[in-house]
Coordinates of C-alpha atoms and ligand atoms in Angstrom, one line a residue:
M23 CA 0.0 0.0 0.0
A24 CA 1.3 3.4 -0.9
Q25 CA 2.4 5.5 2.1
I26 CA 0.5 8.5 3.1
D27 CA 2.1 11.9 2.8
I28 CA 1.8 12.9 6.5
L29 CA 2.6 16.5 6.2
S30 CA -0.5 17.0 3.9
L31 CA -2.8 16.0 6.6
S32 CA -4.9 18.4 8.7
L33 CA -5.1 17.8 12.3
E34 CA -8.4 16.3 12.0
E35 CA -7.3 13.8 9.1
L36 CA -4.2 12.9 11.2
T37 CA -6.3 12.3 14.2
S38 CA -8.6 9.7 12.5
E39 CA -5.5 8.1 11.0
I40 CA -3.9 7.7 14.4
C41 CA -7.1 6.6 16.0
V42 CA -7.4 3.8 13.2
M43 CA -4.0 2.7 14.4
G44 CA -5.5 2.2 17.9
E45 CA -3.9 5.2 19.6
K46 CA -5.5 8.0 21.5
G47 CA -6.4 11.3 19.8
F48 CA -3.9 13.4 21.9
R49 CA -1.0 11.4 20.2
A50 CA -2.2 13.0 16.9
K51 CA -1.7 16.4 18.4
Q52 CA 1.8 15.6 19.7
I53 CA 2.7 14.3 16.3
F54 CA 1.2 17.3 14.6
D55 CA 3.3 19.6 16.8
W56 CA 6.5 17.8 16.0
L57 CA 5.7 18.1 12.3
H58 CA 4.3 21.6 12.1
V59 CA 5.6 23.4 15.2
K60 CA 9.0 21.9 15.9
K61 CA 9.4 21.0 12.2
I62 CA 11.4 17.8 12.5
N63 CA 12.3 15.9 9.3
D64 CA 12.5 12.3 10.8
F65 CA 10.1 10.2 12.9
S66 CA 13.1 9.3 15.1
Q67 CA 13.1 12.9 16.6
M68 CA 9.6 12.4 18.0
S69 CA 11.1 11.7 21.5
N70 CA 7.7 11.6 23.3
I71 CA 6.4 9.0 21.2
S72 CA 7.6 5.3 21.9
A73 CA 10.0 3.7 19.5
Q74 CA 7.5 0.8 18.6
F75 CA 4.9 3.5 17.5
R76 CA 7.4 5.5 15.7
G77 CA 8.3 2.4 13.7
E78 CA 4.5 2.0 12.8
L79 CA 4.4 5.6 11.7
S80 CA 7.3 5.3 9.5
K81 CA 5.6 2.4 7.7
K82 CA 2.3 3.9 7.3
F83 CA 3.3 7.5 6.4
C84 CA 6.1 9.2 4.5
L85 CA 7.8 12.5 5.6
N86 CA 8.8 14.3 2.5
H87 CA 11.2 17.1 2.5
L88 CA 12.5 19.2 -0.3
I89 CA 16.1 19.4 -1.7
I90 CA 17.9 22.6 -2.1
K91 CA 19.2 22.3 -5.7
K92 CA 20.4 26.0 -5.8
R93 CA 20.5 28.8 -3.4
L94 CA 21.3 32.4 -4.6
V95 CA 22.0 35.0 -1.7
S96 CA 22.0 38.6 -2.6
R97 CA 25.0 40.6 -1.5
V98 CA 23.0 43.8 -1.4
D99 CA 20.3 42.8 1.3
N100 CA 20.4 39.1 2.1
T101 CA 17.5 38.0 0.0
V102 CA 17.7 34.3 -0.7
K103 CA 16.4 32.7 -3.7
Y104 CA 16.0 28.8 -3.5
L105 CA 15.4 26.3 -6.2
Y106 CA 13.8 23.4 -4.5
G107 CA 13.9 19.8 -6.1
L108 CA 10.8 17.7 -5.7
K109 CA 10.6 13.9 -5.4
D110 CA 9.5 13.3 -9.1
G111 CA 12.4 15.4 -10.3
G112 CA 10.4 18.7 -10.8
A113 CA 11.6 22.0 -9.2
V114 CA 10.0 25.1 -7.8
E115 CA 11.4 28.4 -6.4
S116 CA 10.9 30.3 -3.1
V117 CA 12.3 33.8 -2.2
L118 CA 13.2 34.8 1.5
M119 CA 13.2 38.4 1.9
E120 CA 14.1 40.5 5.1
Y121 CA 11.7 43.5 5.7
N122 CA 11.7 45.8 8.9
H123 CA 8.5 44.1 9.9
G124 CA 10.1 40.6 9.6
N125 CA 11.0 37.7 7.1
S126 CA 8.8 37.1 4.3
L127 CA 8.7 34.0 2.0
C128 CA 7.4 33.8 -1.3
V129 CA 6.2 30.4 -2.2
S130 CA 5.2 28.6 -5.5
T131 CA 1.9 26.6 -5.6
Q132 CA 2.2 24.7 -8.9
V133 CA 5.2 23.2 -11.0
G134 CA 4.8 25.6 -14.1
C135 CA 1.5 27.5 -14.8
K136 CA -1.2 27.3 -17.4
M137 CA -2.4 31.0 -17.1
G138 CA -0.3 32.1 -20.1
C139 CA 0.4 35.9 -18.9
E140 CA 2.6 37.3 -21.6
F141 CA 5.3 38.8 -19.4
C142 CA 5.8 35.9 -17.0
A143 CA 8.6 33.4 -17.1
S144 CA 6.8 30.7 -15.0
T145 CA 4.1 30.1 -17.7
I146 CA 6.3 29.7 -20.8
A147 CA 6.9 25.9 -20.6
G148 CA 3.3 25.4 -19.5
W149 CA 1.9 23.6 -16.5
V150 CA 3.2 20.2 -15.1
R151 CA 1.3 19.5 -11.9
N152 CA -0.1 20.9 -8.7
L153 CA 1.9 21.0 -5.6
E154 CA 0.7 19.0 -2.7
P155 CA 0.1 21.0 0.7
S156 CA 3.3 19.2 2.0
E157 CA 5.3 20.7 -0.8
I158 CA 4.1 24.2 -0.2
L159 CA 4.7 23.9 3.6
G160 CA 8.0 22.2 2.8
Q161 CA 9.2 25.6 1.2
I162 CA 8.7 27.3 4.5
Y163 CA 10.2 24.6 6.6
E164 CA 13.3 24.1 4.4
S165 CA 14.0 27.7 4.2
E166 CA 13.6 28.3 7.9
R167 CA 16.0 25.1 8.4
D168 CA 18.5 26.5 5.9
S169 CA 18.7 30.1 6.8
G170 CA 18.0 29.9 10.6
K171 CA 15.5 32.6 10.2
P172 CA 11.7 32.2 11.2
V173 CA 9.4 33.0 8.3
D174 CA 7.0 35.8 9.7
S175 CA 4.9 36.2 6.6
V176 CA 4.0 34.1 3.6
V177 CA 3.1 35.3 0.1
L178 CA 1.6 32.9 -2.4
M179 CA 3.3 34.8 -5.3
G180 CA 5.8 32.2 -6.6
I181 CA 5.5 29.8 -9.5
G182 CA 1.8 29.0 -10.3
E183 CA -1.7 30.2 -9.8
P184 CA -2.9 29.3 -6.4
L185 CA -6.5 29.5 -7.1
D186 CA -5.9 27.0 -10.0
N187 CA -4.7 24.5 -7.2
F188 CA -7.6 25.5 -4.9
D189 CA -8.0 22.5 -2.8
N190 CA -4.4 21.9 -2.0
V191 CA -3.7 25.7 -1.3
V192 CA -6.8 25.7 1.1
K193 CA -5.5 22.7 2.9
F194 CA -2.1 24.2 3.1
L195 CA -3.8 27.3 4.6
R196 CA -5.7 25.2 7.1
I197 CA -2.7 23.3 8.3
L198 CA -0.7 26.5 8.5
S199 CA -3.4 28.0 10.7
E200 CA -3.7 24.9 13.0
S201 CA 0.1 25.2 13.5
G202 CA -0.5 28.6 15.0
F203 CA 0.5 30.8 12.0
S204 CA -1.9 33.6 11.7
L205 CA -3.4 33.7 8.2
R206 CA -3.5 37.5 8.5
R207 CA 0.2 37.1 7.7
V208 CA -0.5 35.4 4.4
S209 CA -1.2 37.0 1.0
L210 CA -2.5 35.0 -1.9
S211 CA -2.0 36.5 -5.4
T212 CA -4.2 35.7 -8.2
C213 CA -4.3 36.6 -11.9
G214 CA -8.2 36.7 -11.4
V215 CA -9.7 33.2 -11.2
V216 CA -13.2 34.7 -10.4
D217 CA -15.1 31.7 -9.4
K218 CA -12.4 30.7 -6.9
I219 CA -12.4 34.2 -5.5
Y220 CA -16.0 33.9 -4.4
E221 CA -15.2 30.4 -2.9
L222 CA -12.1 31.8 -1.1
A223 CA -14.3 34.7 0.4
E224 CA -16.9 32.2 1.6
L225 CA -14.0 30.4 3.7
K226 CA -13.2 33.6 5.6
L227 CA -9.7 32.5 6.2
G228 CA -8.5 36.0 6.8
V229 CA -5.9 35.9 4.0
T230 CA -5.2 39.2 2.0
L231 CA -6.0 38.9 -1.6
S232 CA -3.6 40.4 -4.1
V233 CA -5.0 40.6 -7.7
S234 CA -2.5 40.9 -10.5
L235 CA -4.3 43.6 -12.6
H236 CA -1.6 45.1 -14.9
A237 CA -4.1 46.8 -17.1
A238 CA -7.4 48.8 -16.5
T239 CA -9.2 48.2 -19.8
D240 CA -10.3 44.8 -21.2
E241 CA -8.6 45.4 -24.4
K242 CA -5.2 46.1 -22.8
R243 CA -5.7 43.4 -20.0
S244 CA -6.8 40.7 -22.5
A245 CA -3.9 41.4 -24.7
I246 CA -1.3 40.4 -21.8
M247 CA -3.5 38.2 -19.7
P248 CA -5.4 35.3 -21.2
I249 CA -7.6 35.0 -18.0
N250 CA -9.2 38.3 -18.9
R251 CA -10.8 36.7 -21.9
R252 CA -12.7 34.3 -19.6
F253 CA -13.4 36.8 -16.7
D254 CA -13.6 40.4 -17.9
L255 CA -12.7 43.5 -15.6
N256 CA -16.3 44.1 -14.7
T257 CA -16.7 40.4 -13.4
L258 CA -13.3 40.6 -11.7
M259 CA -14.1 43.8 -9.9
R260 CA -17.5 42.5 -8.7
A261 CA -15.6 39.3 -7.1
C262 CA -13.2 41.7 -5.5
D263 CA -15.9 43.8 -4.0
D264 CA -17.6 40.7 -2.8
Y265 CA -14.2 39.5 -1.1
F266 CA -14.0 42.8 0.7
D267 CA -17.6 42.8 1.7
K268 CA -17.4 39.2 3.2
T269 CA -14.0 39.3 4.8
G270 CA -13.3 42.9 5.6
R271 CA -9.8 42.6 4.0
R272 CA -8.7 45.3 1.8
I273 CA -7.7 44.1 -1.8
S274 CA -4.2 44.8 -2.9
F275 CA -3.7 45.2 -6.6
E276 CA -0.5 44.4 -8.4
Y277 CA 0.3 46.6 -11.4
S278 CA 3.7 45.6 -13.2
L279 CA 4.7 48.6 -15.4
I280 CA 5.8 47.7 -19.1
E281 CA 7.3 50.4 -21.2
G282 CA 4.8 51.3 -23.9
V283 CA 2.3 48.8 -22.9
N284 CA 0.5 50.0 -19.7
D285 CA 2.7 52.9 -18.4
G286 CA 1.3 55.9 -20.0
D287 CA -0.9 58.7 -18.6
D288 CA -3.9 57.2 -20.5
S289 CA -3.2 53.9 -18.6
A290 CA -2.9 55.8 -15.2
D291 CA -6.3 57.6 -16.0
E292 CA -7.9 54.3 -16.9
L293 CA -6.7 52.8 -13.5
I294 CA -8.1 55.9 -11.7
R295 CA -11.5 55.3 -13.3
L296 CA -11.5 51.6 -12.4
L297 CA -10.3 51.9 -8.7
G298 CA -11.1 55.4 -7.7
G299 CA -13.0 55.4 -4.5
K300 CA -12.4 51.9 -3.7
N301 CA -10.7 51.0 -0.3
C302 CA -7.7 49.2 -1.8
H303 CA -3.9 49.3 -2.2
I304 CA -2.0 49.5 -5.6
N305 CA 1.4 48.0 -5.8
L306 CA 3.6 49.3 -8.6
I307 CA 6.3 47.1 -9.7
P308 CA 8.7 47.9 -12.6
V309 CA 8.3 44.7 -14.7
N310 CA 11.2 42.3 -14.4
E311 CA 12.7 41.7 -17.8
V312 CA 12.4 38.1 -18.9
K313 CA 15.0 36.9 -21.6
E314 CA 12.7 35.1 -23.7
R315 CA 10.3 38.1 -23.9
E316 CA 10.4 41.4 -25.5
F317 CA 8.9 43.5 -22.7
R318 CA 11.0 46.2 -21.2
K319 CA 10.9 48.0 -17.8
S320 CA 9.0 51.1 -17.6
K321 CA 10.9 54.4 -17.2
S322 CA 7.9 56.4 -15.9
V323 CA 7.2 54.4 -12.7
L324 CA 7.2 57.6 -10.6
R325 CA 5.2 59.7 -12.9
F326 CA 2.8 57.0 -13.1
Q327 CA 2.5 56.9 -9.3
K328 CA 2.2 60.6 -8.8
R329 CA -0.7 60.6 -11.2
L330 CA -2.4 58.0 -9.1
N331 CA -1.7 59.5 -5.9
A332 CA -2.9 63.0 -7.1
A333 CA -6.3 61.4 -7.8
G334 CA -6.4 60.1 -4.2
L335 CA -5.3 56.5 -5.0
N336 CA -3.3 54.6 -2.5
A337 CA -0.3 53.5 -4.8
T338 CA 3.3 52.7 -3.7
V339 CA 6.2 51.4 -5.7
R340 CA 7.3 48.1 -4.4
R341 CA 10.9 48.1 -3.0
T342 CA 13.3 46.0 -5.2
L343 CA 14.9 43.3 -3.1
G344 CA 17.7 41.0 -4.3
A345 CA 18.3 43.1 -7.4
D346 CA 21.5 41.3 -8.0
I347 CA 19.7 37.9 -8.0
N348 CA 16.6 39.2 -9.3
A349 CA 16.0 36.5 -12.0
A350 CA 12.5 37.0 -12.9
C351 CA 9.9 34.7 -11.2
G352 CA 10.2 31.4 -12.7
Q353 CA 13.5 32.1 -14.4
L354 CA 15.6 29.9 -12.0
R355 CA 13.6 26.9 -12.8
R356 CA 13.6 27.5 -16.6
D357 CA 17.3 28.0 -16.6
D358 CA 17.6 24.7 -14.7
L359 CA 15.2 22.9 -17.1
F360 CA 17.2 24.3 -19.8
N361 CA 20.7 23.2 -18.5
S362 CA 19.7 19.6 -17.4
Ligands
SAH2 N1 -0.4 33.4 -10.5 C1 -0.5 34.3 -9.5 C2 0.8 34.3 -8.5 C3 2.0 34.2 -9.2 S1 2.8 35.5 -10.0 C4 -0.8 35.8 -10.0 O1 -0.9 35.8 -11.2 O2 -0.9 36.6 -9.3 C5 3.1 36.8 -8.8 C6 3.0 38.1 -9.4 O3 4.2 38.4 -10.3 C7 1.9 38.5 -10.3 O4 1.5 39.7 -9.9 C8 2.4 38.4 -11.6 O5 1.6 39.0 -12.5 C9 3.7 39.1 -11.5 N2 4.7 38.8 -12.6 C10 4.8 37.8 -13.2 N3 5.9 37.9 -14.1 C11 6.3 39.2 -13.9 C12 7.4 40.0 -14.4 N4 8.3 39.6 -15.4 N5 7.6 41.2 -13.7 C13 7.0 41.7 -12.8 N6 5.8 41.0 -12.3 C14 5.6 39.9 -12.9

Protein backbone atom coordinates (compact mmCIF):
# COMPACT_ATOMS: atom_id res chain seq x y z
CA MET A 1 0.00 0.00 0.00
CA ALA A 2 1.28 3.49 -0.85
CA GLN A 3 2.46 5.49 2.13
CA ILE A 4 0.42 8.50 3.19
CA ASP A 5 2.03 11.94 2.88
CA ILE A 6 1.79 12.87 6.58
CA LEU A 7 2.64 16.57 6.16
CA SER A 8 -0.39 17.04 3.90
CA LEU A 9 -2.86 15.93 6.61
CA SER A 10 -4.91 18.41 8.59
CA LEU A 11 -5.05 17.81 12.34
CA GLU A 12 -8.49 16.25 11.95
CA GLU A 13 -7.30 13.86 9.22
CA LEU A 14 -4.19 12.96 11.18
CA THR A 15 -6.31 12.29 14.27
CA SER A 16 -8.55 9.84 12.45
CA GLU A 17 -5.53 8.02 10.95
CA ILE A 18 -3.89 7.75 14.39
CA CYS A 19 -7.12 6.50 15.98
CA VAL A 20 -7.42 3.83 13.26
CA MET A 21 -3.98 2.66 14.41
CA GLY A 22 -5.41 2.14 17.90
CA GLU A 23 -3.81 5.18 19.56
CA LYS A 24 -5.51 7.97 21.49
CA GLY A 25 -6.38 11.26 19.76
CA PHE A 26 -3.94 13.32 21.88
CA ARG A 27 -1.07 11.44 20.21
CA ALA A 28 -2.14 12.99 16.90
CA LYS A 29 -1.77 16.47 18.41
CA GLN A 30 1.71 15.57 19.69
CA ILE A 31 2.72 14.28 16.26
CA PHE A 32 1.20 17.34 14.55
CA ASP A 33 3.31 19.57 16.83
CA TRP A 34 6.48 17.67 15.94
CA LEU A 35 5.71 18.06 12.26
CA HIS A 36 4.41 21.62 12.05
CA VAL A 37 5.62 23.48 15.14
CA LYS A 38 8.99 21.87 15.91
CA LYS A 39 9.31 21.01 12.20
CA ILE A 40 11.40 17.87 12.57
CA ASN A 41 12.26 15.94 9.42
CA ASP A 42 12.52 12.39 10.75
CA PHE A 43 10.14 10.26 12.83
CA SER A 44 13.05 9.26 15.10
CA GLN A 45 13.10 12.82 16.49
CA MET A 46 9.62 12.47 18.05
CA SER A 47 11.01 11.85 21.52
CA ASN A 48 7.70 11.61 23.41
CA ILE A 49 6.41 8.86 21.08
CA SER A 50 7.44 5.27 21.80
CA ALA A 51 10.02 3.69 19.50
CA GLN A 52 7.51 1.00 18.60
CA PHE A 53 4.84 3.48 17.51
CA ARG A 54 7.41 5.57 15.65
CA GLY A 55 8.24 2.39 13.71
CA GLU A 56 4.58 1.93 12.84
CA LEU A 57 4.31 5.57 11.79
CA SER A 58 7.28 5.30 9.46
CA LYS A 59 5.68 2.29 7.74
CA LYS A 60 2.30 3.90 7.23
CA PHE A 61 3.40 7.48 6.44
CA CYS A 62 6.14 9.19 4.50
CA LEU A 63 7.71 12.43 5.67
CA ASN A 64 8.80 14.23 2.53
CA HIS A 65 11.20 17.09 2.44
CA LEU A 66 12.46 19.27 -0.35
CA ILE A 67 16.03 19.29 -1.60
CA ILE A 68 17.84 22.56 -2.11
CA LYS A 69 19.09 22.39 -5.72
CA LYS A 70 20.30 25.96 -5.85
CA ARG A 71 20.63 28.85 -3.40
CA LEU A 72 21.37 32.41 -4.53
CA VAL A 73 22.13 34.94 -1.80
CA SER A 74 21.94 38.65 -2.54
CA ARG A 75 25.01 40.59 -1.51
CA VAL A 76 22.93 43.74 -1.34
CA ASP A 77 20.22 42.84 1.18
CA ASN A 78 20.45 39.12 2.17
CA THR A 79 17.50 38.07 0.01
CA VAL A 80 17.80 34.34 -0.65
CA LYS A 81 16.36 32.64 -3.69
CA TYR A 82 15.94 28.85 -3.47
CA LEU A 83 15.42 26.32 -6.21
CA TYR A 84 13.82 23.29 -4.54
CA GLY A 85 13.91 19.82 -6.06
CA LEU A 86 10.76 17.67 -5.70
CA LYS A 87 10.72 13.91 -5.40
CA ASP A 88 9.50 13.36 -8.98
CA GLY A 89 12.37 15.43 -10.37
CA GLY A 90 10.40 18.68 -10.78
CA ALA A 91 11.56 21.95 -9.24
CA VAL A 92 10.01 25.12 -7.81
CA GLU A 93 11.29 28.42 -6.43
CA SER A 94 10.93 30.34 -3.16
CA VAL A 95 12.35 33.72 -2.19
CA LEU A 96 13.15 34.73 1.40
CA MET A 97 13.13 38.49 1.96
CA GLU A 98 14.02 40.54 5.03
CA TYR A 99 11.75 43.48 5.80
CA ASN A 100 11.61 45.74 8.84
CA HIS A 101 8.47 43.93 9.96
CA GLY A 102 10.10 40.48 9.64
CA ASN A 103 11.03 37.77 7.17
CA SER A 104 8.71 37.10 4.30
CA LEU A 105 8.75 33.99 2.11
CA CYS A 106 7.36 33.93 -1.41
CA VAL A 107 6.24 30.36 -2.20
CA SER A 108 5.23 28.46 -5.35
CA THR A 109 1.93 26.58 -5.61
CA GLN A 110 2.31 24.68 -8.91
CA VAL A 111 5.09 23.22 -11.05
CA GLY A 112 4.76 25.57 -14.02
CA CYS A 113 1.60 27.50 -14.81
CA LYS A 114 -1.17 27.38 -17.42
CA MET A 115 -2.36 30.98 -17.14
CA GLY A 116 -0.24 32.25 -20.04
CA CYS A 117 0.46 35.85 -18.89
CA GLU A 118 2.64 37.37 -21.61
CA PHE A 119 5.29 38.87 -19.30
CA CYS A 120 5.76 35.90 -16.95
CA ALA A 121 8.60 33.36 -17.09
CA SER A 122 6.73 30.73 -15.04
CA THR A 123 4.20 30.00 -17.75
CA ILE A 124 6.47 29.74 -20.81
CA ALA A 125 6.90 25.95 -20.63
CA GLY A 126 3.32 25.39 -19.45
CA TRP A 127 1.90 23.56 -16.46
CA VAL A 128 3.26 20.27 -15.13
CA ARG A 129 1.32 19.56 -11.92
CA ASN A 130 -0.15 20.97 -8.73
CA LEU A 131 1.95 21.05 -5.58
CA GLU A 132 0.74 19.02 -2.61
CA PRO A 133 0.09 20.88 0.68
CA SER A 134 3.27 19.25 2.06
CA GLU A 135 5.31 20.69 -0.80
CA ILE A 136 4.03 24.21 -0.15
CA LEU A 137 4.64 23.85 3.60
CA GLY A 138 8.03 22.27 2.85
CA GLN A 139 9.22 25.48 1.18
CA ILE A 140 8.64 27.31 4.49
CA TYR A 141 10.18 24.61 6.65
CA GLU A 142 13.28 24.08 4.48
CA SER A 143 14.01 27.77 4.12
CA GLU A 144 13.73 28.19 7.91
CA ARG A 145 16.05 25.22 8.48
CA ASP A 146 18.55 26.47 5.94
CA SER A 147 18.58 30.14 6.87
CA GLY A 148 18.02 29.81 10.61
CA LYS A 149 15.45 32.61 10.29
CA PRO A 150 11.78 32.21 11.16
CA VAL A 151 9.31 32.98 8.39
CA ASP A 152 6.98 35.71 9.69
CA SER A 153 4.80 36.16 6.63
CA VAL A 154 4.05 34.15 3.52
CA VAL A 155 3.11 35.36 0.06
CA LEU A 156 1.69 32.94 -2.50
CA MET A 157 3.33 34.71 -5.40
CA GLY A 158 5.88 32.22 -6.66
CA ILE A 159 5.43 29.85 -9.60
CA GLY A 160 1.83 28.88 -10.38
CA GLU A 161 -1.69 30.17 -9.89
CA PRO A 162 -2.82 29.41 -6.32
CA LEU A 163 -6.52 29.49 -7.19
CA ASP A 164 -5.91 26.92 -9.96
CA ASN A 165 -4.75 24.55 -7.19
CA PHE A 166 -7.55 25.58 -4.87
CA ASP A 167 -8.05 22.46 -2.73
CA ASN A 168 -4.37 21.92 -1.96
CA VAL A 169 -3.80 25.62 -1.29
CA VAL A 170 -6.77 25.76 1.11
CA LYS A 171 -5.51 22.61 2.85
CA PHE A 172 -2.04 24.20 3.11
CA LEU A 173 -3.63 27.30 4.69
CA ARG A 174 -5.64 25.21 7.15
CA ILE A 175 -2.58 23.27 8.29
CA LEU A 176 -0.58 26.49 8.58
CA SER A 177 -3.32 28.00 10.70
CA GLU A 178 -3.63 24.87 12.87
CA SER A 179 0.11 25.11 13.54
CA GLY A 180 -0.47 28.56 15.09
CA PHE A 181 0.52 30.76 12.13
CA SER A 182 -1.99 33.59 11.73
CA LEU A 183 -3.45 33.67 8.23
CA ARG A 184 -3.50 37.46 8.50
CA ARG A 185 0.19 37.13 7.71
CA VAL A 186 -0.54 35.42 4.40
CA SER A 187 -1.18 37.04 1.01
CA LEU A 188 -2.56 35.07 -1.89
CA SER A 189 -1.94 36.45 -5.36
CA THR A 190 -4.21 35.60 -8.28
CA CYS A 191 -4.39 36.61 -11.93
CA GLY A 192 -8.18 36.70 -11.44
CA VAL A 193 -9.80 33.24 -11.28
CA VAL A 194 -13.16 34.76 -10.39
CA ASP A 195 -15.20 31.68 -9.41
CA LYS A 196 -12.49 30.73 -6.91
CA ILE A 197 -12.28 34.27 -5.48
CA TYR A 198 -15.95 33.85 -4.48
CA GLU A 199 -15.22 30.44 -2.95
CA LEU A 200 -12.24 31.80 -1.03
CA ALA A 201 -14.33 34.68 0.36
CA GLU A 202 -16.87 32.17 1.72
CA LEU A 203 -14.13 30.39 3.69
CA LYS A 204 -13.26 33.62 5.58
CA LEU A 205 -9.71 32.47 6.20
CA GLY A 206 -8.44 36.01 6.75
CA VAL A 207 -5.82 35.96 4.01
CA THR A 208 -5.10 39.14 2.06
CA LEU A 209 -6.05 38.87 -1.59
CA SER A 210 -3.62 40.34 -4.13
CA VAL A 211 -5.03 40.70 -7.61
CA SER A 212 -2.64 40.91 -10.53
CA LEU A 213 -4.26 43.64 -12.59
CA HIS A 214 -1.55 45.07 -14.89
CA ALA A 215 -4.08 46.88 -17.11
CA ALA A 216 -7.38 48.66 -16.49
CA THR A 217 -9.26 48.16 -19.76
CA ASP A 218 -10.43 44.83 -21.17
CA GLU A 219 -8.65 45.49 -24.43
CA LYS A 220 -5.25 46.06 -22.79
CA ARG A 221 -5.65 43.37 -20.14
CA SER A 222 -6.83 40.67 -22.55
CA ALA A 223 -3.79 41.37 -24.72
CA ILE A 224 -1.36 40.46 -21.93
CA MET A 225 -3.43 38.20 -19.63
CA PRO A 226 -5.53 35.43 -21.26
CA ILE A 227 -7.59 34.99 -18.05
CA ASN A 228 -9.25 38.31 -18.87
CA ARG A 229 -10.89 36.71 -21.92
CA ARG A 230 -12.63 34.31 -19.52
CA PHE A 231 -13.42 36.77 -16.71
CA ASP A 232 -13.52 40.39 -17.85
CA LEU A 233 -12.71 43.37 -15.63
CA ASN A 234 -16.30 44.02 -14.62
CA THR A 235 -16.70 40.43 -13.47
CA LEU A 236 -13.35 40.56 -11.67
CA MET A 237 -14.17 43.82 -9.87
CA ARG A 238 -17.51 42.44 -8.64
CA ALA A 239 -15.66 39.44 -7.16
CA CYS A 240 -13.13 41.77 -5.49
CA ASP A 241 -15.95 43.84 -3.96
CA ASP A 242 -17.54 40.64 -2.69
CA TYR A 243 -14.23 39.52 -1.14
CA PHE A 244 -13.90 42.85 0.66
CA ASP A 245 -17.55 42.83 1.83
CA LYS A 246 -17.37 39.26 3.14
CA THR A 247 -13.92 39.36 4.76
CA GLY A 248 -13.28 43.02 5.56
CA ARG A 249 -9.82 42.56 4.04
CA ARG A 250 -8.67 45.34 1.75
CA ILE A 251 -7.60 44.09 -1.69
CA SER A 252 -4.12 44.77 -2.95
CA PHE A 253 -3.79 45.25 -6.73
CA GLU A 254 -0.50 44.42 -8.43
CA TYR A 255 0.43 46.52 -11.45
CA SER A 256 3.71 45.73 -13.24
CA LEU A 257 4.73 48.62 -15.44
CA ILE A 258 5.81 47.68 -18.95
CA GLU A 259 7.28 50.29 -21.23
CA GLY A 260 4.85 51.42 -23.91
CA VAL A 261 2.22 48.86 -22.92
CA ASN A 262 0.55 50.02 -19.71
CA ASP A 263 2.68 52.87 -18.34
CA GLY A 264 1.30 55.98 -20.09
CA ASP A 265 -0.88 58.74 -18.64
CA ASP A 266 -3.85 57.19 -20.47
CA SER A 267 -3.28 53.90 -18.60
CA ALA A 268 -2.99 55.75 -15.27
CA ASP A 269 -6.30 57.53 -15.98
CA GLU A 270 -7.96 54.20 -16.84
CA LEU A 271 -6.74 52.79 -13.54
CA ILE A 272 -8.09 55.85 -11.71
CA ARG A 273 -11.50 55.29 -13.35
CA LEU A 274 -11.46 51.60 -12.41
CA LEU A 275 -10.27 51.87 -8.79
CA GLY A 276 -11.09 55.44 -7.75
CA GLY A 277 -13.08 55.49 -4.50
CA LYS A 278 -12.33 51.85 -3.64
CA ASN A 279 -10.71 50.95 -0.35
CA CYS A 280 -7.67 49.22 -1.83
CA HIS A 281 -3.93 49.41 -2.22
CA ILE A 282 -2.01 49.48 -5.51
CA ASN A 283 1.44 47.97 -5.71
CA LEU A 284 3.43 49.32 -8.64
CA ILE A 285 6.28 47.11 -9.83
CA PRO A 286 8.70 47.88 -12.65
CA VAL A 287 8.34 44.72 -14.77
CA ASN A 288 11.17 42.20 -14.42
CA GLU A 289 12.69 41.68 -17.81
CA VAL A 290 12.46 38.04 -18.90
CA LYS A 291 15.03 37.01 -21.47
CA GLU A 292 12.57 35.05 -23.62
CA ARG A 293 10.19 38.03 -23.77
CA GLU A 294 10.33 41.41 -25.49
CA PHE A 295 8.93 43.47 -22.60
CA ARG A 296 11.03 46.29 -21.20
CA LYS A 297 10.93 47.97 -17.79
CA SER A 298 8.95 51.20 -17.70
CA LYS A 299 10.92 54.40 -17.25
CA SER A 300 7.94 56.32 -15.91
CA VAL A 301 7.12 54.48 -12.69
CA LEU A 302 7.26 57.59 -10.49
CA ARG A 303 5.29 59.71 -12.94
CA PHE A 304 2.62 56.96 -13.01
CA GLN A 305 2.55 56.77 -9.22
CA LYS A 306 2.25 60.56 -8.86
CA ARG A 307 -0.72 60.65 -11.21
CA LEU A 308 -2.51 57.96 -9.19
CA ASN A 309 -1.68 59.61 -5.87
CA ALA A 310 -2.88 63.01 -7.13
CA ALA A 311 -6.25 61.39 -7.87
CA GLY A 312 -6.41 60.07 -4.28
CA LEU A 313 -5.39 56.47 -5.00
CA ASN A 314 -3.22 54.65 -2.51
CA ALA A 315 -0.35 53.51 -4.74
CA THR A 316 3.20 52.64 -3.70
CA VAL A 317 6.20 51.38 -5.63
CA ARG A 318 7.39 48.02 -4.38
CA ARG A 319 10.91 48.09 -3.00
CA THR A 320 13.19 45.96 -5.11
CA LEU A 321 14.90 43.30 -3.03
CA GLY A 322 17.70 41.05 -4.19
CA ALA A 323 18.35 43.17 -7.27
CA ASP A 324 21.59 41.28 -7.99
CA ILE A 325 19.83 37.87 -7.97
CA ASN A 326 16.59 39.13 -9.34
CA ALA A 327 16.04 36.50 -11.95
CA ALA A 328 12.36 37.08 -12.75
CA CYS A 329 9.88 34.72 -11.14
CA GLY A 330 10.21 31.29 -12.73
CA GLN A 331 13.53 32.10 -14.38
CA LEU A 332 15.66 29.97 -12.06
CA ARG A 333 13.52 26.91 -12.75
CA ARG A 334 13.61 27.62 -16.49
CA ASP A 335 17.39 27.92 -16.52
CA ASP A 336 17.59 24.65 -14.61
CA LEU A 337 15.27 22.85 -17.06
CA PHE A 338 17.24 24.26 -19.94
CA ASN A 339 20.65 23.22 -18.62
CA SER A 340 19.81 19.72 -17.44
N1 LIG B 1 -0.44 33.39 -10.55
C1 LIG B 1 -0.48 34.35 -9.50
C2 LIG B 1 0.74 34.37 -8.61
C3 LIG B 1 2.10 34.20 -9.22
S1 LIG B 1 2.82 35.55 -10.09
C4 LIG B 1 -0.76 35.72 -10.05
O1 LIG B 1 -0.85 35.86 -11.27
O2 LIG B 1 -0.95 36.65 -9.28
C5 LIG B 1 3.18 36.75 -8.87
C6 LIG B 1 3.10 38.16 -9.39
O3 LIG B 1 4.21 38.46 -10.26
C7 LIG B 1 1.86 38.47 -10.21
O4 LIG B 1 1.38 39.75 -9.88
C8 LIG B 1 2.39 38.42 -11.63
O5 LIG B 1 1.54 39.08 -12.52
C9 LIG B 1 3.74 39.08 -11.44
N2 LIG B 1 4.70 38.87 -12.50
C10 LIG B 1 4.88 37.80 -13.29
N3 LIG B 1 5.90 37.99 -14.15
C11 LIG B 1 6.39 39.21 -13.87
C12 LIG B 1 7.45 39.99 -14.40
N4 LIG B 1 8.20 39.55 -15.40
N5 LIG B 1 7.66 41.21 -13.87
C13 LIG B 1 6.91 41.67 -12.85
N6 LIG B 1 5.90 41.00 -12.31
C14 LIG B 1 5.64 39.78 -12.82
